Tab-separated table of C-alpha atoms in Angstrom:
chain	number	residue	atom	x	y	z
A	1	UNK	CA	-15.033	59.722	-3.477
A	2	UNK	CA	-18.575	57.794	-4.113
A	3	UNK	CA	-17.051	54.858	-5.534
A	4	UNK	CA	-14.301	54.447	-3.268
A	5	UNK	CA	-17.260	54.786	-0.580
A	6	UNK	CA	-18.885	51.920	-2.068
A	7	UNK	CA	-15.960	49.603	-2.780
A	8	UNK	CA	-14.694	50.357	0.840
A	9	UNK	CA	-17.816	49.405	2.055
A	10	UNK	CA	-18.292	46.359	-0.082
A	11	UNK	CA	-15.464	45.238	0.930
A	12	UNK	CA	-15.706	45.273	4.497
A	13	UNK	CA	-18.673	43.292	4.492
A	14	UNK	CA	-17.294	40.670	1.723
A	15	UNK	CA	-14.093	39.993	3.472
A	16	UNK	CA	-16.097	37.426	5.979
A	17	UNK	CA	-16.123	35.103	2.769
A	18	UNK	CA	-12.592	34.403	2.999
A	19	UNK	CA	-12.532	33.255	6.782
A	20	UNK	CA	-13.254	29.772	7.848
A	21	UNK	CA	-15.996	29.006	10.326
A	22	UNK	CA	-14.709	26.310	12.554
A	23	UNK	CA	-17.986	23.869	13.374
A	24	UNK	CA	-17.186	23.877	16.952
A	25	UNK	CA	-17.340	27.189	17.493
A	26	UNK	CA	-20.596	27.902	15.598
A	27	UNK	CA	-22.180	24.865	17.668
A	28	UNK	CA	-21.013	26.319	21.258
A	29	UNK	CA	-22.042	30.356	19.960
A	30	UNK	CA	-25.586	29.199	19.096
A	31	UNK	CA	-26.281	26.003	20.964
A	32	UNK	CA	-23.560	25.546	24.123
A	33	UNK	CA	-24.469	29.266	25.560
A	34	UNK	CA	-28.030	27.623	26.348
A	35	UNK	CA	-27.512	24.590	27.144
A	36	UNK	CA	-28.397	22.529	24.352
A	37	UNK	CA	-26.176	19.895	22.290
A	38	UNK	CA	-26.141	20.277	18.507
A	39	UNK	CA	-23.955	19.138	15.599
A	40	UNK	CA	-23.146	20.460	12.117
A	41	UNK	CA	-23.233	17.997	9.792
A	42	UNK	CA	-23.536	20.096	6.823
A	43	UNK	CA	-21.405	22.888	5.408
A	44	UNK	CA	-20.880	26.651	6.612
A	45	UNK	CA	-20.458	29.549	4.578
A	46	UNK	CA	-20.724	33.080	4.300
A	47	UNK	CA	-23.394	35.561	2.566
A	48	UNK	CA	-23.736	39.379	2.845
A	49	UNK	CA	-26.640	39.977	0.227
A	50	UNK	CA	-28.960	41.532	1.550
A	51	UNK	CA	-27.197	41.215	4.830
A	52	UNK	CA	-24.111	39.634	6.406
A	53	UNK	CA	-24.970	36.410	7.366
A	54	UNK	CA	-23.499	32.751	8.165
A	55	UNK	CA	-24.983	30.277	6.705
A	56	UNK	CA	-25.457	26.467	8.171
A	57	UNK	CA	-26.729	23.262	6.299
A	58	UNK	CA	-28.190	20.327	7.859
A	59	UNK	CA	-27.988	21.427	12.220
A	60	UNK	CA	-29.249	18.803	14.523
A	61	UNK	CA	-30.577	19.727	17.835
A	62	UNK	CA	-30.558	16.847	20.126
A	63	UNK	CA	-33.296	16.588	22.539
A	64	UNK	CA	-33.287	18.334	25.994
A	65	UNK	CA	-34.642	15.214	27.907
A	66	UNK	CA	-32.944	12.491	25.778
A	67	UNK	CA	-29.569	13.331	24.117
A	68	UNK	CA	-29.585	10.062	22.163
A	69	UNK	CA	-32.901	11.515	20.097
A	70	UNK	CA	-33.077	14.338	17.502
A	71	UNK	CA	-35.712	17.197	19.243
A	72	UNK	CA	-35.166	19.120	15.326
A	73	UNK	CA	-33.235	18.502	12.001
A	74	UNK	CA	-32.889	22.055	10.299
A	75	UNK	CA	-31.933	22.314	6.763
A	76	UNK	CA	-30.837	25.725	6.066
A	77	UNK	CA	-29.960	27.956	9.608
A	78	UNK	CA	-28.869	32.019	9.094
A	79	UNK	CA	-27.180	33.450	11.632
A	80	UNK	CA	-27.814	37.416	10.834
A	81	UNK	CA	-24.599	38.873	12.178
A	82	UNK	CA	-23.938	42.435	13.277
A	83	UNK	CA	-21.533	44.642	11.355
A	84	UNK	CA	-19.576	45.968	14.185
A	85	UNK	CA	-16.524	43.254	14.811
A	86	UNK	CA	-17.512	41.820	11.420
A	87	UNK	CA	-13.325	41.215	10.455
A	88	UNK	CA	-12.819	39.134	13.892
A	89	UNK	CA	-14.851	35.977	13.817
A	90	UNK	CA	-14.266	35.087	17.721
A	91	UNK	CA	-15.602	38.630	18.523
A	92	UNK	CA	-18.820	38.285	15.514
A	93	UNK	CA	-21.948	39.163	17.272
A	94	UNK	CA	-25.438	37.662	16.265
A	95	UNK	CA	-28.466	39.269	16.028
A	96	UNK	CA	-31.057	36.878	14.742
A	97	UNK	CA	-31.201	33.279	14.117
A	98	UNK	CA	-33.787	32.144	11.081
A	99	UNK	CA	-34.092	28.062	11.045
A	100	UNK	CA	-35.975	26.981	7.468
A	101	UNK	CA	-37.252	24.164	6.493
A	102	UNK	CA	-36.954	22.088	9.707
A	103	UNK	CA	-38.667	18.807	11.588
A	104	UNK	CA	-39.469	19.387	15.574
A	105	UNK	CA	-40.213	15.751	16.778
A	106	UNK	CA	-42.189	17.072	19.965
A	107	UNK	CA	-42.634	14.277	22.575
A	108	UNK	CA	-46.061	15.015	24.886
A	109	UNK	CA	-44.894	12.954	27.419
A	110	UNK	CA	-41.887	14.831	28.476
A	111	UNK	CA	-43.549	18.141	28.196
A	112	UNK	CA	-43.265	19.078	32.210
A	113	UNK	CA	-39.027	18.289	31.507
A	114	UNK	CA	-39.734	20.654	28.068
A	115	UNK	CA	-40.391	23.497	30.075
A	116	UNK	CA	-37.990	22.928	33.267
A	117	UNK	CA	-35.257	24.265	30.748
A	118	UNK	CA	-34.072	26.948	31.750
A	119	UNK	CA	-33.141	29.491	28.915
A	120	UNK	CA	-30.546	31.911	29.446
A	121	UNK	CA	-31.992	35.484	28.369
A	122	UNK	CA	-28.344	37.328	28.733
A	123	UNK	CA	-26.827	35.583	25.435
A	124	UNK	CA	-30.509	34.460	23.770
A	125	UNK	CA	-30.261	35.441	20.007
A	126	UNK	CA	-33.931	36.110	18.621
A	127	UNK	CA	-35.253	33.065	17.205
A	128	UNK	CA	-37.351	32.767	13.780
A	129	UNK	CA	-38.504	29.815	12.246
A	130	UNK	CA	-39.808	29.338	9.153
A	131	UNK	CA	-41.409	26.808	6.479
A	132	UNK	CA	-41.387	23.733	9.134
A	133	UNK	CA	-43.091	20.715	10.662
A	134	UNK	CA	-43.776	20.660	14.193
A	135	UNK	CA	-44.358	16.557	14.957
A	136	UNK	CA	-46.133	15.531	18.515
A	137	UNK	CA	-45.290	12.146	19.662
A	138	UNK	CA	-46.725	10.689	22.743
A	139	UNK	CA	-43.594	8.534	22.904
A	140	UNK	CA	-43.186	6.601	20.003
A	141	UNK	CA	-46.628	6.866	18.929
A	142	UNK	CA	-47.627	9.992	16.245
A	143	UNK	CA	-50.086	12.173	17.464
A	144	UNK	CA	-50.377	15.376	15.320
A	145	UNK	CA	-48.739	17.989	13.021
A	146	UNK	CA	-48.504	21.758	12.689
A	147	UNK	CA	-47.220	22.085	8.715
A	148	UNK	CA	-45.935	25.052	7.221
A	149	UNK	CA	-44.870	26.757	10.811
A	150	UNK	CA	-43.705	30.085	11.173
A	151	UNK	CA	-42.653	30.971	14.806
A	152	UNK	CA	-40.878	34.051	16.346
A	153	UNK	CA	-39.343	34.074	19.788
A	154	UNK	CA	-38.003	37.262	21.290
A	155	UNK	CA	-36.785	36.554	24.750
A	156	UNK	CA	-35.968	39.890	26.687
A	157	UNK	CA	-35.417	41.214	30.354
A	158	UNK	CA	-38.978	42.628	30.538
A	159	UNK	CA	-40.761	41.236	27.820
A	160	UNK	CA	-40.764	37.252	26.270
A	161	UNK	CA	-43.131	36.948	23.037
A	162	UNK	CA	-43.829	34.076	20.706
A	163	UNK	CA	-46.200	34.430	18.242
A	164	UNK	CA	-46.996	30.991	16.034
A	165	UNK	CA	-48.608	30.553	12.916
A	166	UNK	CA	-48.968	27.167	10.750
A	167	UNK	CA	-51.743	24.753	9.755
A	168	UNK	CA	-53.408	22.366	11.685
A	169	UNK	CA	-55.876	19.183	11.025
A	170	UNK	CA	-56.166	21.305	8.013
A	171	UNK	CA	-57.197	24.822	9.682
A	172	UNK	CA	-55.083	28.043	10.064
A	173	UNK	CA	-53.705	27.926	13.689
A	174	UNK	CA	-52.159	31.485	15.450
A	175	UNK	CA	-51.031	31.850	18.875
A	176	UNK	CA	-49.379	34.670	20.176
A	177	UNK	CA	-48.134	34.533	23.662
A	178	UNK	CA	-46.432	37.219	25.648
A	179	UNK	CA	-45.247	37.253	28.975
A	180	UNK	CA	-44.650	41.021	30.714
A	181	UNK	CA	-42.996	42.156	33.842
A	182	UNK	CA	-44.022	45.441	35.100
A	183	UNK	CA	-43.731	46.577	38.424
A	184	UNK	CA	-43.169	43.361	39.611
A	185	UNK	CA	-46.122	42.102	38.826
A	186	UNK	CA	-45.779	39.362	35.824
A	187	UNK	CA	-48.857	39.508	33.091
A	188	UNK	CA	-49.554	36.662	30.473
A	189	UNK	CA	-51.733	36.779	27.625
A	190	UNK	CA	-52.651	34.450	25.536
A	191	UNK	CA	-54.657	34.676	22.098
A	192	UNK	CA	-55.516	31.651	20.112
């Protein structure tokens, strides 16, 4: 009874690796559902050790203000996928994005169009990035870079947290940032 337990199981979540992921669709699931243009240009497969997961090579996000410029160029993206609906790929559900070893080219002088986007918190998949370069331009000109970022974004109906960590000018840098809703009344606080 054990082992066909275990094979049953194994199974189930190892069956994923015989479907193929159509680019489109991964691009509209993770990218389309908030607004943002991106393209596959690497390869997509599946993994389930330690967890079921899709994994992307080379995504480009294109810039929210400029389409025709790159706003991040991600090596390695894992979409951590839920195990209910796991055998129906149009029905998969996500539960947490991780984007490695990435490049944010951050312009300064379109930050007041940066934060006009709008982010859609119904179909927001929790956001971790990891072992990345955050790049400030003030246009074309270099300003600055946080190295070896690690950020977490949690976007919910009564709570929105980010909490940063990296190196900057050579010194550790953390910000966590939380915005709360209680009782109407909306609290932010900051800690650098």
């Amino acid at each position: 009874f054990f082992v066909l337990l275990v094979f049953s199981g194994l199974s189930y979540v190892a069956a994923p690796m015989f479907f193929s992921y159509d680019k489109s669709d991964i691009e509209k699931m993770i990218c389309k559902n908030q607004n943002i243009e991106c393209l596959i240009n690497g390869k997509i497969y599946y993994g389930f050790l330690p967890t079921p997961e899709i994994i992307i090579k080379d995504l480009i996000i294109k810039d929210f203000v400029d389409k025709n410029k790159t706003f991040a160029k991600v090596d390695k993206t894992t979409i951590k996928l839920s195990l209910a609906n796991l055998l129906e790929t149009k029905k998969q559900s996500f539960k947490k994005i991780e984007l490695k070893d990435f490049i944010i080219n951050f312009n300064l002088q379109n930050i007041k169009k940066y934060q006009n986007f709008e982010v859609k918190k119904s179909s927001f998949i929790p956001l971790t990035l990891v072992k990345g370069k955050i790049a400030f331009f003030d246009n074309e000109n270099y300003v600055a870079t946080i190295n070896n970022v690690k950020l977490n974004l949690v976007l919910g109906k009564k709570i929105n947290e980010l909490v940063l960590k990296g190196k900057f000018l050579d010194d550790d840098i953390y910000i966590n940032a939380d915005n709360k809703q209680t009782d109407n009344n909306p609290s932010i606080n900051i800690k650098l």
